[in-house]
């Protein structure tokens, strides 16, 4: 029996984004108000999309419509179990289509981008060497603990990135299996990386490549086939589906040949006792091999819902609208002499809605705290889980201590941090206008309130 769920009546239509009218997609929490330390309330300006994007209203509606029908996946004869199983597997097909996967590719559901890349690290063939730029998020930089890793210096142009990779791959010894891990868009600068060219370089030297699309997929269409990458990883919580699921999609061979990422029910097809008292296990060769345990059905369904919503809205319009916001923020910040925007590839590099900067005379933690407490604007401060990159971009320039200290540095290092503003398909113009105005006002007039450090965070003094 095949079960199906019709959520059309409950779901919010995925209205196409029109760059002319500039309307954002509806997101959950868009009307939330927050108190200001100076008195009164204001609608919260969520400008930390690069950390976690708010849920699309469409996604929330789809999840709410499904929730009463929730059942165990692959484990029950009842109607709700069969419906949930169908929804789970349909979601896998939806994600494969969204990513432009090859027919033989597998889509494995995980907890996050970090989990996806740790899964890939666990299935590397013996002797595989890994090549990764120091510019990567820690999710891409750190999982390769059992492999020989070559960390490549930060390039200053896309062409230099390709050249650096080609030289490193050609010089590897022994000339065996290799994997390149690269981001599609920087979580610090927002700059787009030359993924297709890096994939061509990797393949020309007998290596494979995995794309960290955590910051790319929410902003641009991603096609595994067009980019010619071997795997792609991303998280639901950055794709307007913050329900605890992620994806690793791509070639099946390394996944099929390795031991399961987790051992347990769901990953095994058959378990039998041996005469010597042990057990023999026949593991699945499908994506289920690495999905042991009861899966996060709601998280998976929410990702599929977000994929459908973004596709129906149309990436062309979404990109055009976001680029208008990017230009507005960058031009506004450029008019404030004390602000320095961080960049690897320069002002003309294509980028998504992620911008990091520092302000002369301000500690970044203090500045971010004032944006929140006095203007109701949520940004991020720190090193953004990309410590080597931020330290490279900031060099040895010390931050002014201000009223609050920056995050602790390693012994002998200066304490460095920055401010990041990030936005996307759900961001209203008013939020970025308020942000630019707040930056100008804080730089010109200073904070209206005093602040102190509490548990490592800068907070208003009360």
XYZ file of C-alpha atoms in Angstrom:
462
model
C 0.000 0.000 0.000
C 1.296 3.448 -0.910
C 0.424 6.342 1.378
C 0.432 10.027 0.573
C -0.043 13.314 2.395
C -1.575 16.396 0.817
C -0.255 19.525 2.527
C -1.356 21.915 -0.183
C -4.249 23.317 1.839
C -2.057 24.138 4.808
C 1.077 25.316 3.046
C 1.869 28.938 2.265
C 2.325 29.340 -1.513
C 5.933 29.805 -2.604
C 5.423 33.149 -4.308
C 8.109 33.890 -6.866
C 10.574 36.533 -5.691
C 10.193 39.644 -7.839
C 13.325 41.814 -7.785
C 11.235 44.741 -9.018
C 8.876 44.711 -6.028
C 11.605 43.449 -3.675
C 9.340 41.324 -1.528
C 11.090 38.802 0.779
C 9.818 35.254 1.171
C 7.672 34.827 4.306
C 9.677 33.438 7.228
C 8.736 32.413 10.727
C 9.341 35.100 13.349
C 9.169 38.008 10.928
C 6.885 39.939 13.311
C 8.707 39.182 16.577
C 9.420 42.268 18.679
C 12.282 42.610 21.164
C 12.917 45.100 23.994
C 15.544 47.822 23.661
C 17.776 48.667 26.580
C 17.010 52.334 25.928
C 13.258 51.705 26.247
C 10.473 50.510 24.006
C 10.346 47.613 21.559
C 11.197 47.095 17.905
C 10.677 44.377 15.322
C 13.711 42.087 15.505
C 16.086 42.359 12.553
C 17.518 38.853 12.127
C 20.790 39.418 10.273
C 22.616 36.236 11.259
C 21.419 33.969 8.431
C 24.911 32.534 7.932
C 24.641 30.893 11.360
C 21.022 29.729 11.084
C 18.316 31.044 8.797
C 14.742 31.342 10.038
C 12.295 28.708 8.845
C 10.354 29.593 5.738
C 6.664 29.915 6.580
C 6.052 27.362 3.820
C 8.358 24.884 5.558
C 6.690 25.435 8.924
C 3.248 24.946 7.396
C 4.319 21.722 5.678
C 5.823 20.366 8.896
C 2.722 21.313 10.899
C 0.488 19.585 8.354
C 2.566 16.400 8.506
C 3.166 16.284 12.276
C -0.161 14.571 13.215
C 0.678 11.813 10.736
C 4.190 11.179 12.044
C 5.173 7.524 12.264
C 8.278 5.345 12.400
C 10.141 4.992 9.112
C 10.807 1.593 7.455
C 9.613 -0.134 10.602
C 5.846 -0.451 10.600
C 2.914 -2.001 8.759
C 0.498 0.723 9.846
C -0.732 3.528 7.636
C 1.192 6.309 9.412
C 4.430 4.350 9.224
C 3.939 3.731 5.514
C 3.019 7.365 4.915
C 6.128 8.534 6.792
C 8.302 6.079 4.874
C 6.953 7.341 1.556
C 7.488 10.945 2.640
C 11.032 10.154 3.744
C 11.977 8.525 0.443
C 10.159 11.157 -1.611
C 12.199 13.741 0.277
C 15.370 11.952 -0.793
C 14.270 12.198 -4.432
C 13.375 15.884 -3.988
C 16.822 16.682 -2.600
C 18.518 14.751 -5.413
C 16.580 16.779 -7.964
C 17.306 20.060 -6.138
C 21.044 19.285 -6.243
C 21.082 18.054 -9.832
C 22.533 14.715 -8.797
C 23.656 12.020 -11.235
C 21.380 8.968 -11.562
C 23.734 6.713 -9.575
C 24.426 9.217 -6.781
C 23.279 8.556 -3.238
C 21.604 11.082 -0.940
C 22.445 10.340 2.693
C 20.601 12.209 5.417
C 22.751 13.362 8.339
C 22.475 15.838 11.197
C 24.335 18.761 9.587
C 27.132 19.787 7.222
C 29.605 18.935 9.982
C 28.104 15.466 10.322
C 28.121 14.995 6.542
C 31.810 15.803 6.232
C 32.684 13.638 9.220
C 30.793 10.818 7.495
C 32.843 11.337 4.346
C 36.034 11.409 6.429
C 35.045 8.047 7.904
C 34.717 6.382 4.488
C 37.955 7.575 2.887
C 39.907 4.725 1.261
C 43.207 3.706 2.802
C 46.040 6.097 2.036
C 43.744 8.888 0.878
C 45.286 12.355 1.151
C 43.096 15.372 1.843
C 43.687 18.897 0.547
C 41.883 21.812 2.153
C 42.431 25.575 2.174
C 43.000 27.297 5.501
C 40.044 29.498 4.583
C 37.488 26.773 5.302
C 34.914 26.616 8.073
C 35.972 24.230 10.826
C 33.340 21.753 9.574
C 35.492 21.350 6.461
C 38.868 21.951 8.080
C 38.819 19.500 10.982
C 37.082 16.160 10.217
C 40.062 14.535 8.470
C 41.808 13.270 11.606
C 42.729 9.834 10.247
C 44.072 11.089 6.906
C 47.198 12.871 5.772
C 46.038 16.470 5.363
C 47.670 19.260 3.367
C 46.477 22.688 4.470
C 46.767 25.225 1.662
C 47.426 28.927 2.277
C 44.651 31.433 1.674
C 44.607 32.502 -1.991
C 44.039 36.133 -2.922
C 42.338 35.477 -6.258
C 40.196 32.638 -7.620
C 42.899 31.901 -10.192
C 45.491 31.610 -7.431
C 43.226 29.126 -5.645
C 43.139 26.891 -8.719
C 46.887 27.206 -9.298
C 47.691 26.469 -5.634
C 45.543 23.354 -5.703
C 47.003 22.077 -8.977
C 50.551 22.450 -7.691
C 49.758 20.674 -4.427
C 47.969 17.775 -6.112
C 50.719 17.315 -8.699
C 53.384 17.234 -5.982
C 51.669 14.715 -3.710
C 53.688 11.671 -2.810
C 52.626 8.944 -3.106
C 50.368 9.739 -6.044
C 47.395 7.846 -4.653
C 43.766 8.580 -3.815
C 43.068 12.186 -2.843
C 40.146 14.342 -1.796
C 39.764 18.108 -2.059
C 37.329 19.853 0.275
C 36.235 23.372 -0.639
C 33.455 25.795 0.230
C 31.123 27.214 -2.373
C 30.741 30.543 -0.575
C 32.804 31.762 2.366
C 30.979 31.955 5.682
C 33.202 34.953 6.548
C 33.437 37.070 3.392
C 30.521 35.676 1.392
C 32.774 35.424 -1.660
C 32.040 32.706 -4.216
C 34.793 30.186 -4.861
C 35.666 28.850 -8.345
C 34.160 25.443 -7.633
C 33.877 24.226 -11.224
C 37.485 25.146 -11.973
C 38.704 23.535 -8.745
C 36.744 20.380 -9.589
C 38.370 20.254 -13.020
C 41.803 20.662 -11.438
C 41.099 17.921 -8.906
C 39.908 15.469 -11.535
C 42.827 16.276 -13.849
C 45.143 15.112 -11.070
C 43.202 11.979 -10.150
C 41.548 13.467 -7.060
C 37.926 13.792 -5.971
C 36.245 16.884 -4.569
C 33.530 17.547 -1.991
C 31.677 20.856 -1.992
C 30.685 22.417 1.315
C 27.507 24.122 0.112
C 26.262 25.230 3.541
C 26.550 28.905 2.548
C 25.939 28.417 -1.173
C 22.763 26.340 -1.405
C 20.524 28.900 0.403
C 21.587 31.621 -2.047
C 22.282 29.992 -5.433
C 21.184 26.981 -7.410
C 23.651 24.126 -6.911
C 24.086 21.401 -9.531
C 26.343 18.450 -8.812
C 26.490 17.658 -12.519
C 27.161 21.191 -13.771
C 29.851 21.835 -11.166
C 31.170 18.278 -11.663
C 31.793 17.729 -7.953
C 31.856 14.262 -6.460
C 29.924 15.115 -3.298
C 28.032 18.032 -1.847
C 27.193 18.663 1.813
C 24.803 21.161 3.358
C 22.619 21.778 6.431
C 18.874 22.247 6.706
C 19.217 24.974 9.332
C 20.924 27.284 6.829
C 18.403 26.376 4.109
C 15.386 27.767 6.007
C 14.657 24.326 7.517
C 16.079 24.416 11.080
C 14.942 20.996 12.222
C 18.226 19.149 12.773
C 18.998 17.452 9.451
C 21.709 17.690 6.837
C 22.700 16.061 3.553
C 25.676 14.328 1.973
C 24.974 13.603 -1.694
C 27.228 12.167 -4.344
C 29.141 9.153 -5.553
C 28.182 5.834 -4.002
C 31.357 3.759 -4.304
C 33.330 5.017 -1.290
C 30.135 5.003 0.769
C 29.315 1.424 -0.212
C 32.823 0.071 0.357
C 33.311 1.504 3.849
C 32.027 0.249 7.164
C 28.791 1.956 8.272
C 29.253 5.378 9.848
C 27.050 4.174 12.709
C 26.323 0.515 13.440
C 22.778 -0.426 14.341
C 19.245 -0.991 13.144
C 18.386 0.391 9.753
C 21.944 0.047 8.443
C 21.816 -3.760 8.503
C 19.869 -6.052 6.171
C 20.547 -9.291 8.030
C 22.184 -10.238 11.337
C 22.792 -13.907 12.203
C 24.549 -15.769 14.997
C 27.556 -17.851 14.092
C 28.394 -21.220 15.563
C 31.344 -19.660 17.389
C 28.943 -17.344 19.221
C 29.607 -14.183 17.237
C 27.400 -12.469 14.692
C 27.566 -11.987 10.939
C 26.125 -8.778 9.533
C 24.981 -8.048 5.998
C 24.979 -4.251 5.664
C 22.859 -2.264 3.249
C 24.583 -0.899 0.148
C 22.061 1.929 -0.245
C 22.109 5.246 1.634
C 20.579 3.356 4.585
C 24.056 1.905 5.227
C 25.004 5.207 6.879
C 21.601 6.106 8.377
C 21.446 3.737 11.346
C 18.813 4.399 13.988
C 15.427 6.068 13.706
C 15.881 8.953 11.262
C 14.789 12.539 11.770
C 11.775 12.333 9.473
C 10.546 15.847 10.231
C 14.013 17.292 9.650
C 14.320 15.475 6.340
C 10.823 16.488 5.226
C 11.554 20.106 6.139
C 14.662 20.109 3.921
C 12.633 18.755 1.015
C 9.983 21.403 1.655
C 12.626 24.145 1.585
C 14.080 22.741 -1.650
C 10.657 22.871 -3.273
C 9.891 26.350 -1.937
C 13.160 27.882 -3.175
C 12.840 26.190 -6.558
C 9.260 27.406 -6.993
C 10.185 30.932 -5.894
C 12.910 30.961 -8.538
C 16.605 31.423 -7.804
C 16.958 34.053 -10.533
C 14.672 36.441 -8.688
C 16.030 35.485 -5.263
C 19.613 36.148 -6.377
C 18.720 39.473 -8.006
C 16.970 40.702 -4.880
C 19.768 39.545 -2.580
C 22.418 41.233 -4.722
C 20.523 44.486 -4.367
C 20.683 44.083 -0.573
C 24.382 43.183 -0.746
C 25.086 46.356 -2.719
C 23.048 48.453 -0.281
C 24.966 47.136 2.749
C 28.409 47.335 1.150
C 27.814 50.844 -0.180
C 26.452 51.962 3.177
C 29.428 50.559 5.086
C 31.864 52.049 2.559
C 30.552 55.515 3.460
C 31.745 55.042 7.059
C 35.527 55.650 7.080
C 36.027 53.712 10.334
C 34.630 50.496 8.817
C 36.843 47.972 7.014
C 35.138 45.152 5.123
C 37.052 41.866 5.106
C 37.736 40.269 1.729
C 39.986 37.676 0.123
C 39.294 38.292 -3.552
C 38.596 42.036 -3.585
C 35.627 44.363 -3.909
C 34.553 43.100 -7.334
C 34.343 39.427 -6.362
C 30.886 37.852 -6.666
C 29.416 37.086 -3.259
C 26.334 36.064 -1.309
C 24.687 37.983 1.545
C 27.489 37.439 4.073
C 29.682 40.430 4.997
C 32.253 40.674 7.792
C 33.907 43.868 8.948
C 35.748 45.627 11.768
C 35.306 49.160 13.102
C 38.247 51.315 14.138
C 38.131 52.167 17.831
C 35.611 49.437 18.647
C 35.901 45.931 19.937
C 33.665 43.854 17.683
C 31.894 42.158 20.588
C 30.998 45.563 22.031
C 29.752 46.813 18.676
C 27.571 43.732 18.095
C 26.148 44.004 21.615
C 25.172 47.617 21.008
C 23.494 46.735 17.708
C 21.383 44.183 19.562
C 20.586 46.059 22.765
C 20.003 49.517 21.282
C 18.652 48.763 17.799
C 17.161 45.252 17.946
C 19.573 43.960 15.306
C 21.010 40.446 15.571
C 24.454 40.001 13.986
C 27.382 37.790 14.947
C 30.803 38.626 16.356
C 33.898 36.493 16.801
C 35.905 34.251 14.496
C 32.901 32.450 12.959
C 34.305 28.897 13.282
C 36.885 29.898 10.674
C 39.725 30.974 12.944
C 42.648 30.675 10.483
C 40.798 32.680 7.819
C 39.702 35.512 10.111
C 43.180 35.759 11.607
C 44.646 35.896 8.094
C 42.235 38.648 7.091
C 42.837 40.668 10.260
C 46.571 40.072 10.297
C 48.240 41.209 13.487
C 46.070 44.259 14.000
C 44.881 44.400 17.623
C 41.275 45.192 18.414
C 40.637 48.127 20.684
C 39.666 46.700 24.083
C 36.652 49.026 24.428
C 34.371 48.244 27.366
C 34.313 44.516 26.648
C 37.141 42.145 25.804
C 37.327 40.091 22.626
C 37.200 36.273 22.827
C 40.247 34.779 24.478
C 43.260 34.307 22.212
C 45.758 31.486 22.339
C 48.813 32.187 24.536
C 51.046 34.753 22.903
C 48.386 35.833 20.366
C 46.548 39.110 20.098
C 42.827 38.856 20.703
C 41.110 39.358 17.348
C 37.506 39.241 16.244
C 35.126 40.720 13.691
C 31.440 41.464 13.081
C 29.368 39.537 10.526
C 26.051 40.601 9.011
C 24.237 38.026 6.877
C 20.861 37.885 5.182
C 18.876 36.076 2.530
C 15.529 35.358 0.942
C 13.514 36.337 4.018
C 15.228 39.647 4.808
C 13.122 42.839 4.450
C 14.760 46.013 3.123
C 13.986 47.743 6.417
C 16.303 45.393 8.291
C 19.357 46.248 6.206
C 18.421 49.939 6.165
C 18.189 49.922 9.968
C 21.518 48.091 10.183
C 23.378 50.597 7.972
C 21.832 53.495 9.889
C 22.788 51.954 13.224
C 26.402 51.479 12.148
C 26.632 55.116 11.095
C 25.079 56.309 14.341
C 27.261 54.139 16.606
C 30.444 55.216 14.836
C 29.453 58.897 14.888
C 27.956 59.149 18.369
C 28.990 56.057 20.317
C 26.795 53.699 22.315
C 23.989 55.152 24.392
C 24.490 52.515 27.103
C 27.402 51.104 29.040
C 28.420 47.444 28.653
C 30.371 44.826 30.573
C 31.740 41.341 30.019
C 29.740 38.480 31.499
C 30.606 34.805 30.887
C 32.704 35.811 27.903
C 29.946 37.877 26.281
C 29.487 41.618 26.050
C 26.162 42.590 27.658
C 24.458 45.829 28.754
C 25.441 46.914 32.250
C 22.378 47.089 34.475
